[in-house]
Amino acid sequence: MIVSHRHRFIFAAVPKTGTHSVRQALREQLGGGDVEQVGLFVNKRFPWEDLAAIQHGHLSLRQVRPYLGEDAFGGYLKFAFVRNPFDRFVSYCAFMLRGGDVFAQHPREAMRHFLFGEPPENHILFQPQASLLVGEDGRTLLTDMVGRVEEMQGSYDAICARIGIPSRPLDRVNGSRHGDYRHYYDQALIDGVAARYAQDLELFGYTFEGMR
């Protein structure tokens, strides 16, 4: 997550949505009083002890809201990037099994393991995207803008224009290796991901084939 007082924005870094590419670009615009929490590639912590203790940088908007106060939270542009949950789940499995050939050789077995066998319920990368972006009611989005991985550069350009900062081409950072996500699924896996990430599908307008 990044909080820029200089440019009055809050970037909520949803895992497996190209967040490190966006972080790299945004850092070029940050001022001395701006703060970031991240634990991969760069090690930075927020100045608030409770949040700093979480270690990773995938904090929810609900978590940071009390530390900023309602004037700042309400007045700053809050944005994030989201991704088709079916594509994101394939990326998650490939990422978790990186460094070997298990996913490349047996992708559906790996996906079934994470989805049905031993789902890592408390792993932040496994959580629904909406869980970082909704309010206390669990339904209402707190974001002002939501970019899409499927339109990454165009979304970033639009967000920068709204903030009032220059855009630039995004780099590819920390991407996992896999093919078209649709090739990895059978009906049981489609149904399982649809059930687990139902809120993401509804809130962000995704289907198995793409965007509604």
Short mmCIF file of C-alpha atoms in Angstrom, two decimals:
data_model
loop_
_atom_site.label_atom_id
_atom_site.label_comp_id
_atom_site.label_asym_id
_atom_site.label_seq_id
_atom_site.Cartn_x
_atom_site.Cartn_y
_atom_site.Cartn_z
CA MET A 1 0.00 0.00 0.00
CA ILE A 2 1.10 3.57 -0.70
CA VAL A 3 -0.29 6.70 0.92
CA SER A 4 0.73 9.91 -0.83
CA HIS A 5 -0.04 13.11 1.05
CA ARG A 6 1.73 15.04 -1.69
CA HIS A 7 -0.68 13.87 -4.39
CA ARG A 8 -3.58 12.89 -2.13
CA PHE A 9 -4.00 9.25 -3.10
CA ILE A 10 -4.10 5.80 -1.49
CA PHE A 11 -3.03 2.82 -3.56
CA ALA A 12 -4.33 -0.47 -2.16
CA ALA A 13 -2.03 -3.22 -3.43
CA VAL A 14 -4.16 -6.29 -4.16
CA PRO A 15 -1.89 -9.37 -4.52
CA LYS A 16 -1.33 -10.91 -7.96
CA THR A 17 -2.60 -7.86 -9.84
CA GLY A 18 0.67 -6.32 -11.06
CA THR A 19 1.12 -4.29 -7.88
CA HIS A 20 4.91 -4.18 -8.03
CA SER A 21 4.83 -2.67 -11.52
CA VAL A 22 2.47 0.03 -10.27
CA ARG A 23 4.55 0.61 -7.13
CA GLN A 24 7.69 1.14 -9.19
CA ALA A 25 6.03 3.75 -11.35
CA LEU A 26 4.32 5.55 -8.46
CA ARG A 27 7.51 5.78 -6.39
CA GLU A 28 8.92 8.18 -8.97
CA GLN A 29 6.21 10.68 -7.97
CA LEU A 30 6.37 10.39 -4.19
CA GLY A 31 7.44 13.15 -1.84
CA GLY A 32 9.30 13.05 1.45
CA GLY A 33 6.18 12.77 3.58
CA ASP A 34 4.62 9.96 1.58
CA VAL A 35 4.62 6.45 3.06
CA GLU A 36 4.59 2.91 1.73
CA GLN A 37 4.39 -0.57 3.18
CA VAL A 38 5.92 -3.39 1.15
CA GLY A 39 7.89 -6.54 1.90
CA LEU A 40 9.04 -7.86 -1.50
CA PHE A 41 11.98 -6.40 -3.46
CA VAL A 42 11.82 -3.30 -1.23
CA ASN A 43 11.38 -3.37 2.54
CA LYS A 44 9.36 -0.40 3.79
CA ARG A 45 6.94 -0.01 6.69
CA PHE A 46 4.20 2.42 7.61
CA PRO A 47 4.89 4.71 10.59
CA TRP A 48 2.00 3.15 12.52
CA GLU A 49 3.23 0.34 14.74
CA ASP A 50 0.20 -1.93 14.46
CA LEU A 51 0.24 -1.84 10.68
CA ALA A 52 4.02 -2.08 10.42
CA ALA A 53 3.89 -5.30 12.44
CA ILE A 54 1.84 -6.97 9.69
CA GLN A 55 5.03 -7.06 7.56
CA HIS A 56 3.50 -7.45 4.09
CA GLY A 57 2.15 -4.54 2.04
CA HIS A 58 -1.26 -5.94 1.07
CA LEU A 59 -3.28 -4.00 3.62
CA SER A 60 -6.97 -3.32 3.33
CA LEU A 61 -8.49 0.13 3.04
CA ARG A 62 -10.39 -0.63 6.24
CA GLN A 63 -7.12 -1.18 8.08
CA VAL A 64 -5.53 2.13 7.10
CA ARG A 65 -8.65 4.27 7.42
CA PRO A 66 -8.45 4.92 11.20
CA TYR A 67 -4.81 6.00 10.96
CA LEU A 68 -5.49 8.60 8.28
CA GLY A 69 -8.65 10.11 9.70
CA GLU A 70 -11.87 10.70 7.84
CA ASP A 71 -10.81 13.99 6.20
CA ALA A 72 -7.81 12.43 4.49
CA PHE A 73 -9.44 9.10 3.81
CA GLY A 74 -12.49 10.72 2.30
CA GLY A 75 -10.56 13.34 0.37
CA TYR A 76 -7.79 11.18 -1.11
CA LEU A 77 -8.26 9.22 -4.33
CA LYS A 78 -8.41 5.54 -3.38
CA PHE A 79 -7.62 3.05 -6.12
CA ALA A 80 -6.53 -0.52 -6.75
CA PHE A 81 -6.11 -2.99 -9.59
CA VAL A 82 -8.18 -6.16 -9.93
CA ARG A 83 -7.95 -9.25 -12.11
CA ASN A 84 -10.24 -11.96 -13.40
CA PRO A 85 -10.39 -14.41 -10.45
CA PHE A 86 -10.02 -17.41 -12.75
CA ASP A 87 -6.81 -15.99 -14.20
CA ARG A 88 -5.62 -14.82 -10.79
CA PHE A 89 -6.07 -18.27 -9.25
CA VAL A 90 -3.93 -19.87 -11.95
CA SER A 91 -1.29 -17.21 -11.32
CA TYR A 92 -1.49 -17.87 -7.59
CA CYS A 93 -0.89 -21.60 -8.02
CA ALA A 94 1.99 -21.05 -10.45
CA PHE A 95 3.54 -18.53 -8.08
CA MET A 96 3.26 -20.76 -5.04
CA LEU A 97 4.91 -23.65 -6.88
CA ARG A 98 7.62 -21.58 -8.58
CA GLY A 99 11.11 -23.00 -8.59
CA GLY A 100 10.00 -26.45 -9.74
CA ASP A 101 7.99 -28.16 -12.45
CA VAL A 102 5.02 -29.36 -10.38
CA PHE A 103 2.60 -26.80 -11.77
CA ALA A 104 3.86 -27.16 -15.32
CA GLN A 105 3.51 -30.95 -15.19
CA HIS A 106 0.33 -31.30 -13.12
CA PRO A 107 -1.54 -27.99 -13.10
CA ARG A 108 -5.04 -29.27 -12.36
CA GLU A 109 -3.83 -31.44 -9.50
CA ALA A 110 -2.05 -28.41 -8.03
CA MET A 111 -5.14 -26.25 -8.45
CA ARG A 112 -7.34 -28.88 -6.79
CA HIS A 113 -4.89 -29.06 -3.89
CA PHE A 114 -5.11 -25.33 -3.18
CA LEU A 115 -8.82 -25.04 -3.89
CA PHE A 116 -10.23 -28.22 -2.32
CA GLY A 117 -7.48 -30.17 -0.57
CA GLU A 118 -5.68 -27.74 1.71
CA PRO A 119 -6.94 -24.24 0.95
CA PRO A 120 -4.60 -21.70 2.59
CA GLU A 121 -7.43 -19.72 4.14
CA ASN A 122 -5.23 -17.23 5.98
CA HIS A 123 -2.75 -16.57 3.18
CA ILE A 124 -3.17 -12.98 2.00
CA LEU A 125 -2.49 -13.93 -1.62
CA PHE A 126 -5.36 -16.44 -1.50
CA GLN A 127 -7.93 -14.00 -0.14
CA PRO A 128 -10.64 -12.53 -2.39
CA GLN A 129 -9.66 -9.21 -3.92
CA ALA A 130 -12.77 -7.56 -2.53
CA SER A 131 -11.65 -8.31 1.03
CA LEU A 132 -9.06 -5.51 0.77
CA LEU A 133 -11.36 -2.99 -0.85
CA VAL A 134 -14.77 -3.16 0.85
CA GLY A 135 -16.02 -1.32 3.92
CA GLU A 136 -17.14 -2.63 7.27
CA ASP A 137 -20.39 -3.93 5.79
CA GLY A 138 -18.37 -6.34 3.63
CA ARG A 139 -20.16 -5.21 0.46
CA THR A 140 -19.54 -1.55 -0.36
CA LEU A 141 -16.38 -0.70 -2.29
CA LEU A 142 -14.26 2.03 -0.70
CA THR A 143 -12.31 2.67 -3.90
CA ASP A 144 -12.86 5.67 -6.15
CA MET A 145 -11.23 3.97 -9.15
CA VAL A 146 -10.51 0.34 -9.98
CA GLY A 147 -7.98 -0.48 -12.68
CA ARG A 148 -7.91 -3.83 -14.44
CA VAL A 149 -4.96 -6.08 -15.15
CA GLU A 150 -6.59 -6.87 -18.50
CA GLU A 151 -6.24 -3.18 -19.42
CA MET A 152 -3.22 -2.46 -17.24
CA GLN A 153 -1.56 0.40 -19.06
CA GLY A 154 -4.79 2.15 -20.01
CA SER A 155 -6.05 1.86 -16.45
CA TYR A 156 -2.81 3.25 -15.06
CA ASP A 157 -2.88 6.15 -17.52
CA ALA A 158 -6.44 7.01 -16.46
CA ILE A 159 -5.57 6.84 -12.76
CA CYS A 160 -2.54 9.10 -13.23
CA ALA A 161 -4.67 11.59 -15.15
CA ARG A 162 -7.18 11.63 -12.28
CA ILE A 163 -4.41 12.15 -9.71
CA GLY A 164 -2.67 14.76 -11.85
CA ILE A 165 0.72 13.05 -12.22
CA PRO A 166 2.55 11.95 -15.39
CA SER A 167 2.10 8.37 -16.50
CA ARG A 168 4.75 6.12 -17.99
CA PRO A 169 4.96 2.60 -19.47
CA LEU A 170 4.66 -0.01 -16.73
CA ASP A 171 7.41 -2.59 -16.32
CA ARG A 172 6.68 -6.29 -15.87
CA VAL A 173 7.73 -7.28 -12.35
CA ASN A 174 7.33 -10.58 -10.47
CA GLY A 175 5.14 -12.23 -13.09
CA SER A 176 4.50 -15.97 -12.92
CA ARG A 177 4.91 -18.27 -15.92
CA HIS A 178 1.77 -19.90 -17.26
CA GLY A 179 -0.39 -19.97 -20.35
CA ASP A 180 -3.95 -18.83 -21.03
CA TYR A 181 -5.82 -19.48 -17.80
CA ARG A 182 -8.81 -21.06 -19.57
CA HIS A 183 -6.71 -24.03 -20.64
CA TYR A 184 -6.12 -25.13 -17.05
CA TYR A 185 -9.74 -25.62 -16.01
CA ASP A 186 -12.27 -28.39 -15.93
CA GLN A 187 -15.86 -27.86 -14.79
CA ALA A 188 -15.17 -28.77 -11.16
CA LEU A 189 -12.40 -26.18 -10.96
CA ILE A 190 -14.56 -23.56 -12.67
CA ASP A 191 -17.33 -24.16 -10.15
CA GLY A 192 -14.90 -24.14 -7.22
CA VAL A 193 -13.28 -20.84 -8.14
CA ALA A 194 -16.68 -19.32 -8.94
CA ALA A 195 -17.93 -20.26 -5.47
CA ARG A 196 -14.84 -19.11 -3.57
CA TYR A 197 -14.48 -15.81 -5.41
CA ALA A 198 -18.16 -15.09 -6.03
CA GLN A 199 -17.95 -11.59 -4.59
CA ASP A 200 -15.03 -10.66 -6.86
CA LEU A 201 -16.93 -11.92 -9.89
CA GLU A 202 -20.00 -9.91 -8.95
CA LEU A 203 -18.34 -6.67 -7.84
CA PHE A 204 -15.86 -6.43 -10.69
CA GLY A 205 -17.96 -7.88 -13.50
CA TYR A 206 -15.95 -10.94 -14.45
CA THR A 207 -16.98 -14.29 -15.90
CA PHE A 208 -14.91 -17.33 -16.80
CA GLU A 209 -14.57 -16.01 -20.35
CA GLY A 210 -13.59 -12.47 -19.36
CA MET A 211 -15.50 -9.32 -18.48
CA ARG A 212 -19.26 -8.92 -18.67
#
